[in-house]
PDB file of C-alpha atoms in Angstrom:
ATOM      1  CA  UNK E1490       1.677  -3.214 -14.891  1.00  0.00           C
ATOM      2  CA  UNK E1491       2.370  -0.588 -12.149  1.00  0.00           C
ATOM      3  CA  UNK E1492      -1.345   0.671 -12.477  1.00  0.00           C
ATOM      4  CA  UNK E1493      -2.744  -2.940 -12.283  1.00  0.00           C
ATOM      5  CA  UNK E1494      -1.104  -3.295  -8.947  1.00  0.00           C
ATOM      6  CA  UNK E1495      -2.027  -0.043  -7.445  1.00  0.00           C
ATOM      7  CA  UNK E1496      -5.342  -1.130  -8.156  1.00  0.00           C
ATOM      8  CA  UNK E1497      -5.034  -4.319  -6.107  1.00  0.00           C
ATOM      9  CA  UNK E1498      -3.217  -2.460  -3.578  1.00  0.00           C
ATOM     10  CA  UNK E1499      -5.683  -0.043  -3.207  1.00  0.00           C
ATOM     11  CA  UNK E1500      -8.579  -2.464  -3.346  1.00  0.00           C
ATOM     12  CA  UNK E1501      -6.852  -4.582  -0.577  1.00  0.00           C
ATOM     13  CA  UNK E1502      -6.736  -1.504   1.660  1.00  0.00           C
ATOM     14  CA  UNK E1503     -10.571  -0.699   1.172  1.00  0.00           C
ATOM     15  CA  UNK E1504     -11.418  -4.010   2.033  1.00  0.00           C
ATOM     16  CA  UNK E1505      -9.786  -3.322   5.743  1.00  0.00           C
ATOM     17  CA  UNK E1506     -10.436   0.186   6.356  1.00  0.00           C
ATOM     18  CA  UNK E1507     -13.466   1.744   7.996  1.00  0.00           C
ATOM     19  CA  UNK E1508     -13.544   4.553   6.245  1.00  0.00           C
ATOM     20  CA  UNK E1509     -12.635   3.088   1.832  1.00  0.00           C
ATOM     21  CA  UNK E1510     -13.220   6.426   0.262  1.00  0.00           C
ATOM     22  CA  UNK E1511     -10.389   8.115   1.977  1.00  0.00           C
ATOM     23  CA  UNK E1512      -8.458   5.613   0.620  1.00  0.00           C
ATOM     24  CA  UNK E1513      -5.371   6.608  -2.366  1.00  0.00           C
ATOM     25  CA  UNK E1514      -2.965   4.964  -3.796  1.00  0.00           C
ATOM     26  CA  UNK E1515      -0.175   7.083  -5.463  1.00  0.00           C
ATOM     27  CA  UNK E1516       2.466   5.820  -7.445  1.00  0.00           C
ATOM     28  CA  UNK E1517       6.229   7.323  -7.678  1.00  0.00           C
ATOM     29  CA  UNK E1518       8.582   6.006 -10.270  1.00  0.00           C
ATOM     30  CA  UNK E1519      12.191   6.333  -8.842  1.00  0.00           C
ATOM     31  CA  UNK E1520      15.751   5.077  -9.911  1.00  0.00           C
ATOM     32  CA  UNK E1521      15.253   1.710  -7.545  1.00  0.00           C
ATOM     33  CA  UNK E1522      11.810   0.643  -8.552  1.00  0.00           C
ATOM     34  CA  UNK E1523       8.409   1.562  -8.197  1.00  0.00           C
ATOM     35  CA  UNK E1524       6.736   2.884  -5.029  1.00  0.00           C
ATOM     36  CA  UNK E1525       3.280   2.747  -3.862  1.00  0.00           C
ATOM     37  CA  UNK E1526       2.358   5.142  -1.343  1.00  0.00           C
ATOM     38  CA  UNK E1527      -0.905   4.537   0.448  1.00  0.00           C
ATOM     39  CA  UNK E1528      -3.248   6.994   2.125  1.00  0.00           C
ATOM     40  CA  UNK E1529      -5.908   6.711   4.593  1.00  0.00           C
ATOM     41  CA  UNK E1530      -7.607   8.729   6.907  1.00  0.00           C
ATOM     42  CA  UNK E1531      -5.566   8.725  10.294  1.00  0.00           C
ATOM     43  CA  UNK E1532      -8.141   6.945  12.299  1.00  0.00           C
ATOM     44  CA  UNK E1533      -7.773   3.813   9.531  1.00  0.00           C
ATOM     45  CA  UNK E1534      -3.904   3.884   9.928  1.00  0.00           C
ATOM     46  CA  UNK E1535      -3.403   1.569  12.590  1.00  0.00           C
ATOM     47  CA  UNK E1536      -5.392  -1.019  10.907  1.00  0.00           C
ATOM     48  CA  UNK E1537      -3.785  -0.585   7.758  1.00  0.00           C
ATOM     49  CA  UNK E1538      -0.260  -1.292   9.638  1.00  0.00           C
ATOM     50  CA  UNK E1539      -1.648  -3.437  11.952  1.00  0.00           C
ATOM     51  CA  UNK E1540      -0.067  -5.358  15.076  1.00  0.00           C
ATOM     52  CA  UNK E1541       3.733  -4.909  14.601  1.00  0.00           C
ATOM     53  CA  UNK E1542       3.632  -4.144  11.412  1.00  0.00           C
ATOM     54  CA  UNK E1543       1.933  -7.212  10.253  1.00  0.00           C
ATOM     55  CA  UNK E1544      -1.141  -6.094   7.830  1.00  0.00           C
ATOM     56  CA  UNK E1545       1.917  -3.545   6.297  1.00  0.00           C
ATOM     57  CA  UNK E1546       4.357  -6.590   6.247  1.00  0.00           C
ATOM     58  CA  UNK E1547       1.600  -9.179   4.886  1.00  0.00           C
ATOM     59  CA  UNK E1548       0.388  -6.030   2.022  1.00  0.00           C
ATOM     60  CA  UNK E1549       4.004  -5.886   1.070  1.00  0.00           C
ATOM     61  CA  UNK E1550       4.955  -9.669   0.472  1.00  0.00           C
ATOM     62  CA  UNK E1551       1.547  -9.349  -1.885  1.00  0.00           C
ATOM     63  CA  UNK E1552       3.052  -6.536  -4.227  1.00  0.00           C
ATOM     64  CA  UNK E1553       6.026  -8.107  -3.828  1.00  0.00           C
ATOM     65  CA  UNK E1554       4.933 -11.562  -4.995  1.00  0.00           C
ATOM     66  CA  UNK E1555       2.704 -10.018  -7.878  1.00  0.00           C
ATOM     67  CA  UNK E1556       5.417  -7.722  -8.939  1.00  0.00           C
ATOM     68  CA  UNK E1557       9.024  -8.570  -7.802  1.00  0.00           C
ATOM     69  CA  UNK E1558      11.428  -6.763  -5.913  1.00  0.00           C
ATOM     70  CA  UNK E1559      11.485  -3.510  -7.846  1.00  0.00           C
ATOM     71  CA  UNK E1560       7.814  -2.306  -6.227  1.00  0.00           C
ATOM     72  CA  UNK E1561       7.501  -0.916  -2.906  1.00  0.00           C
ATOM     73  CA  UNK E1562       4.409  -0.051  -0.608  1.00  0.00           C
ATOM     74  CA  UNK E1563       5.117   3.009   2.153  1.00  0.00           C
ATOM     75  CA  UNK E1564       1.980   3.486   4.467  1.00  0.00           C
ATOM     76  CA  UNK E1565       1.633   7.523   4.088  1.00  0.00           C
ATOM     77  CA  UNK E1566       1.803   9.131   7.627  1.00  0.00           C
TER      78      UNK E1566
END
């Protein structure tokens, strides 16, 4: 299942950066849940987080609401 949703997730995040083949997805299995960590070139970044946080906040109620609780998204720096 964790493959199917860094698939969406990664797919999401080409559909709102300028630059989609920069774009990966990595995924880290840990002791409290899955995480996603997303990379994108550093010019895309601030879309990908977006005003406040939104994009970030709106990408993370997604996997959230596909997965549960146990999967997290961190924007890579």
């Amino acid at each position: 299942m964790a493959e199917d949703i860094a698939e969406a997730v990664e797919h999401l995040v080409r559909g709102i950066v300028a630059e989609p083949d920069a774009v990966t997805v990595r995924v880290d299995n840990g002791r409290r849940g899955t995480t996603f960590r997303v990379s994108v070139s550093p010019a895309d970044q601030g879309r990908v987080i977006g005003r406040r946080g939104r994009t970030a906040s709106a990408l993370r109620t997604v996997v959230t609401a596909i997965g549960g609780k146990s999967y997290r998204v961190e924007i890579a720096d």
